[in-house]
């Protein structure tokens, strides 16, 4: 059985990977995060503290467990914060990847790295894996720079690019557009939502499963791993409203140009998924199937 170490295990993707291993087994998991473990179950895997900005700690933890693969989910993921805190964004999204590359090289570990549709300018999505990147934001720039570090390294690497990830984590501490929109519409709050940006939202469970498939198949190269339905952000919120029978008249469609966001966003991203589907047996759910999975989990938590 392979040993897999996950970074950022308190995040949305990190928790979903932990959940899948706890429920289904298949690998020996070392979950790592900065500070205390926030996953509520403490059996079925090992937890270790690992701050990805501390190269000494990173090396010590990896040397102790000598995993076959590392799934690197930790990052600065808030696109606007990356724009205003560039130094920290660079340390987390670029320098920490260099540290991992060095340690993976030393112990011959496969590195599965998470990247983003924001490496593209959104002029002509959906994109395949060979499309030319042109990031509009500092977040996109840092994630692209990390991809370039992997590509020029001598280690075994896979880059999984993804788009708007949604799902629920155990302590509900991390929100996302689906939960946020559902919560606001349930309270009867009017929402201003952009209607001129298009995405393919990704169920966190699908992405977590694909990360584990990338380890199982010893994937090498770049893979697009998103949901399969393209929609505008306003359509996404309208579909959330339809699914839970909420009042769509609260949705006020606006243009992105009217928002005062620190980071510029691409207009139309989206991915062509054939490579991950054929080479990794990636099988994404439809958006409504994904919402049904979220709904089941909310009900199981009495919400
Ligand atoms: N969530 C999304 O919509 C998208 C995510 N991605 C990428 O997918 C990956 C996973 O994203 P999510 O799980 O959704 O993000 P998340 O923000 O839920 O999780 C990231 C985790 O990294 C942790 N972290 C931050 N600094 C750390 C440090 N110094 N040491 C250890 N951990 C640290 C955070 O505490 C957080 O738990 C990221 O690489 C992100 O860039 C790409 C496109 C869209």
XYZ file of C-alpha atoms and ligand atoms in Angstrom:
347
model
C 0.000 0.000 0.000
C 1.327 3.432 -0.938
C 2.019 6.096 1.661
C 0.650 9.501 0.635
C 1.380 12.776 2.397
C -1.074 15.654 1.944
C -0.155 19.289 2.624
C -2.821 21.781 3.742
C -5.045 19.041 5.155
C -7.260 21.577 6.976
C -8.336 23.123 3.656
C -11.324 22.120 1.545
C -9.452 19.720 -0.743
C -7.187 18.436 2.046
C -10.212 17.516 4.178
C -11.936 15.758 1.278
C -8.839 13.663 0.577
C -8.652 12.751 4.284
C -12.366 11.891 4.279
C -11.995 9.601 1.235
C -9.046 7.747 2.738
C -10.788 7.393 6.127
C -13.940 6.030 4.423
C -12.432 3.965 1.615
C -8.821 3.189 2.582
C -6.564 2.347 -0.342
C -3.510 4.285 0.842
C -1.714 5.055 4.081
C -2.316 8.780 4.623
C -0.135 11.312 6.410
C -2.279 14.469 6.704
C -0.272 17.619 7.425
C -1.270 21.216 8.115
C -0.053 24.304 9.901
C -1.191 24.139 13.544
C -3.844 21.816 14.934
C -5.707 19.168 12.966
C -9.275 20.320 12.230
C -10.551 17.067 10.742
C -12.945 15.626 13.360
C -11.991 11.955 13.005
C -8.533 11.018 14.261
C -8.311 7.360 13.213
C -7.511 5.830 9.834
C -4.617 8.187 9.107
C -1.701 9.938 10.790
C -1.596 13.687 11.428
C 1.588 15.741 11.585
C 2.093 19.482 11.882
C 3.879 20.858 8.832
C 4.195 24.534 7.964
C 5.104 24.669 4.273
C 7.010 27.906 4.913
C 9.396 26.096 7.263
C 11.838 24.129 5.027
C 13.478 22.417 8.005
C 10.138 21.127 9.312
C 9.055 20.109 5.789
C 12.224 18.074 5.310
C 11.998 16.476 8.774
C 8.359 15.399 8.381
C 8.917 14.024 4.886
C 12.128 12.245 5.933
C 10.265 10.662 8.854
C 7.391 9.206 6.793
C 9.130 8.804 3.396
C 5.861 8.862 1.416
C 5.589 7.462 -2.124
C 3.673 10.590 -3.159
C 2.843 14.074 -1.874
C -0.423 15.804 -2.807
C 0.301 19.495 -2.406
C -2.962 21.332 -1.709
C -1.663 24.085 0.637
C -1.514 27.546 -0.924
C -2.664 31.118 -0.578
C -5.960 30.628 -2.405
C -7.698 33.987 -1.911
C -7.152 35.729 -5.226
C -7.602 39.273 -3.886
C -5.358 38.664 -0.846
C -2.604 37.475 -3.213
C -2.836 40.861 -4.939
C -2.462 42.818 -1.680
C -0.006 40.467 0.122
C 2.339 39.645 -2.701
C 5.358 38.681 -0.635
C 3.484 36.067 1.386
C 1.687 34.856 -1.758
C 5.073 34.294 -3.430
C 6.460 32.449 -0.410
C 3.421 30.165 -0.155
C 2.659 29.571 -3.817
C 6.178 29.507 -5.306
C 8.960 29.145 -2.718
C 7.200 26.373 -0.790
C 6.853 24.413 -4.041
C 10.610 24.732 -4.604
C 11.208 23.317 -1.111
C 8.926 20.358 -1.867
C 10.637 19.742 -5.225
C 14.023 19.578 -3.494
C 12.835 17.146 -0.820
C 10.915 15.014 -3.354
C 14.117 14.814 -5.410
C 16.099 13.692 -2.386
C 13.672 10.845 -1.509
C 12.342 10.036 -5.049
C 8.753 11.045 -4.212
C 6.018 11.777 -6.796
C 4.683 15.343 -6.358
C 1.017 15.927 -7.286
C 0.574 19.693 -7.419
C -2.674 21.685 -7.578
C -2.976 24.560 -10.029
C -5.698 26.794 -11.424
C -7.642 28.089 -14.425
C -6.430 31.566 -13.352
C -3.140 30.933 -15.192
C -5.212 31.770 -18.314
C -6.552 35.157 -19.468
C -10.023 33.806 -20.240
C -10.073 35.102 -23.814
C -10.747 31.696 -25.377
C -11.741 29.011 -22.873
C -12.359 26.113 -22.548
C -8.653 25.253 -22.562
C -6.742 22.050 -23.162
C -3.521 21.183 -21.290
C -1.299 22.659 -24.028
C -2.974 26.095 -24.193
C -0.765 29.156 -23.733
C -1.063 30.644 -20.212
C -1.386 34.387 -19.645
C -2.348 35.129 -16.024
C -4.201 38.364 -15.240
C -3.723 38.238 -11.451
C -0.791 37.831 -9.088
C -2.386 34.591 -7.819
C -2.366 33.251 -11.389
C 1.233 34.406 -11.857
C 2.434 32.612 -8.722
C 0.610 29.389 -9.630
C 2.102 29.523 -13.147
C 5.585 30.101 -11.753
C 5.166 27.019 -9.551
C 4.108 24.978 -12.600
C 7.274 26.119 -14.389
C 9.428 25.032 -11.427
C 7.910 21.553 -11.613
C 8.311 21.325 -15.393
C 12.004 22.115 -15.253
C 12.662 19.813 -12.278
C 13.926 16.229 -12.511
C 11.354 14.791 -10.107
C 8.221 12.764 -10.927
C 5.436 15.374 -11.012
C 1.809 15.821 -11.998
C -0.017 19.155 -12.175
C -3.795 19.004 -11.632
C -5.445 22.263 -12.727
C -8.878 22.974 -11.323
C -11.679 25.592 -11.245
C -13.971 26.982 -8.456
C -14.063 24.116 -5.976
C -17.238 23.653 -3.919
C -18.242 21.302 -1.120
C -18.540 21.235 2.634
C -15.862 20.644 5.212
C -16.469 19.110 8.609
C -16.447 22.262 10.715
C -18.041 24.459 7.996
C -15.189 26.910 8.566
C -14.412 27.303 4.897
C -17.164 28.593 2.654
C -17.389 28.649 -1.134
C -19.745 30.102 -3.704
C -22.377 27.341 -3.468
C -22.701 27.475 0.339
C -22.448 31.255 0.395
C -25.178 31.723 -2.228
C -27.446 29.126 -0.596
C -27.016 30.763 2.831
C -27.686 34.282 1.548
C -30.743 33.275 -0.495
C -32.181 31.367 2.478
C -31.903 34.552 4.548
C -33.650 36.499 1.768
C -30.598 38.680 1.108
C -30.369 40.255 -2.373
C -27.186 39.211 -4.220
C -25.187 41.044 -6.881
C -23.715 38.324 -9.112
C -21.592 38.740 -12.245
C -23.122 37.472 -15.465
C -20.086 37.980 -17.729
C -17.645 35.373 -16.357
C -17.914 31.673 -17.193
C -16.506 28.704 -15.262
C -16.797 24.923 -14.830
C -17.302 24.508 -11.043
C -15.707 21.449 -9.446
C -17.121 19.213 -6.718
C -14.425 18.870 -4.029
C -15.089 15.093 -3.852
C -14.361 14.728 -7.586
C -11.092 16.628 -7.278
C -10.041 14.644 -4.184
C -10.768 11.370 -6.005
C -8.696 12.528 -8.967
C -5.743 13.450 -6.737
C -5.766 9.863 -5.431
C -6.136 8.522 -9.010
C -3.066 10.566 -9.993
C -1.127 8.768 -7.255
C -2.537 5.343 -8.193
C -1.686 5.823 -11.904
C 1.664 7.492 -11.122
C 0.471 10.322 -13.374
C 3.093 12.455 -15.065
C 2.323 15.786 -16.759
C -0.488 18.355 -16.744
C -4.147 17.330 -16.270
C -7.307 19.421 -16.390
C -9.562 18.393 -13.498
C -12.777 20.416 -13.163
C -16.537 19.883 -13.254
C -17.982 19.216 -16.715
C -20.683 21.930 -16.918
C -19.791 25.420 -18.185
C -21.907 28.245 -16.775
C -21.780 31.944 -15.973
C -21.437 32.822 -12.282
C -25.007 34.197 -12.278
C -26.264 30.957 -13.860
C -24.354 29.000 -11.202
C -26.171 30.899 -8.440
C -29.510 30.537 -10.267
C -28.960 26.759 -10.464
C -28.200 26.717 -6.715
C -31.496 28.597 -6.143
C -33.407 26.164 -8.387
C -31.905 23.123 -6.686
C -32.933 24.215 -3.178
C -36.177 25.932 -4.273
C -34.956 29.415 -3.288
C -36.072 32.818 -4.592
C -34.199 33.610 -7.820
C -35.610 37.156 -7.926
C -33.018 38.011 -5.217
C -30.259 37.562 -7.835
C -29.263 40.867 -9.395
C -27.065 40.297 -12.459
C -24.156 42.712 -12.772
C -21.068 43.106 -14.938
C -17.659 42.283 -13.417
C -16.452 45.762 -14.402
C -18.756 47.257 -11.739
C -17.047 45.289 -8.944
C -14.097 46.861 -7.195
C -11.998 43.684 -6.818
C -8.239 43.874 -6.195
C -7.494 41.087 -8.690
C -8.595 40.948 -12.313
C -10.427 37.729 -13.253
C -10.523 35.900 -16.602
C -13.795 36.100 -18.573
C -14.244 32.525 -19.796
C -12.076 29.689 -18.521
C -13.309 26.079 -18.474
C -11.318 22.979 -19.348
C -11.348 20.184 -21.891
C -11.277 17.134 -19.625
C -10.583 14.267 -22.053
C -7.001 13.645 -20.888
C -7.877 13.126 -17.197
C -10.970 11.113 -18.144
C -9.054 8.695 -20.406
C -5.669 8.506 -18.666
C -6.770 8.706 -15.013
C -10.390 7.415 -15.277
C -11.549 10.741 -13.846
C -15.367 10.781 -13.755
C -16.788 14.177 -12.743
C -20.386 14.535 -11.575
C -22.741 17.001 -13.262
C -23.329 20.249 -11.332
C -26.754 19.136 -10.093
C -25.389 15.712 -9.058
C -22.721 17.611 -7.108
C -25.351 19.765 -5.391
C -27.242 16.581 -4.466
C -24.077 15.222 -2.791
C -23.645 18.500 -0.863
C -27.328 18.346 0.124
C -26.981 14.792 1.485
C -23.996 15.868 3.582
C -25.837 18.914 4.918
C -28.801 16.714 5.875
C -26.464 14.222 7.581
C -25.216 17.151 9.679
C -28.781 18.213 10.456
C -28.611 21.422 8.390
N -10.749 26.465 -4.113
C -10.774 26.785 -5.397
O -11.779 27.313 -5.895
C -9.575 26.516 -6.257
C -8.433 25.962 -5.722
N -7.329 25.746 -6.503
C -6.109 25.190 -5.920
O -6.432 23.968 -5.259
C -5.628 23.819 -4.091
C -6.499 23.475 -2.901
O -7.423 24.514 -2.665
P -8.466 24.500 -1.470
O -8.340 23.274 -0.662
O -9.783 24.840 -2.018
O -7.921 25.756 -0.641
P -8.053 26.091 0.913
O -7.792 27.554 1.015
O -9.320 25.528 1.459
O -6.856 25.266 1.536
C -5.537 25.680 1.506
C -4.942 25.317 2.841
O -3.564 25.692 2.853
C -3.284 26.019 4.190
N -2.053 26.752 4.369
C -1.826 28.080 4.190
N -0.584 28.394 4.579
C 0.001 27.244 5.004
C 1.276 26.921 5.528
N 2.215 27.865 5.709
N 1.543 25.645 5.856
C 0.607 24.679 5.708
N -0.636 24.925 5.231
C -0.931 26.197 4.884
C -4.479 26.842 4.625
O -4.553 26.937 6.035
C -5.613 26.043 4.024
O -6.122 25.116 4.964
C -4.805 25.098 -3.967
O -3.513 24.866 -4.458
C -5.534 26.087 -4.852
O -4.635 27.051 -5.388
C -7.331 26.037 -7.844
C -8.442 26.587 -8.426
C -9.665 26.854 -7.692
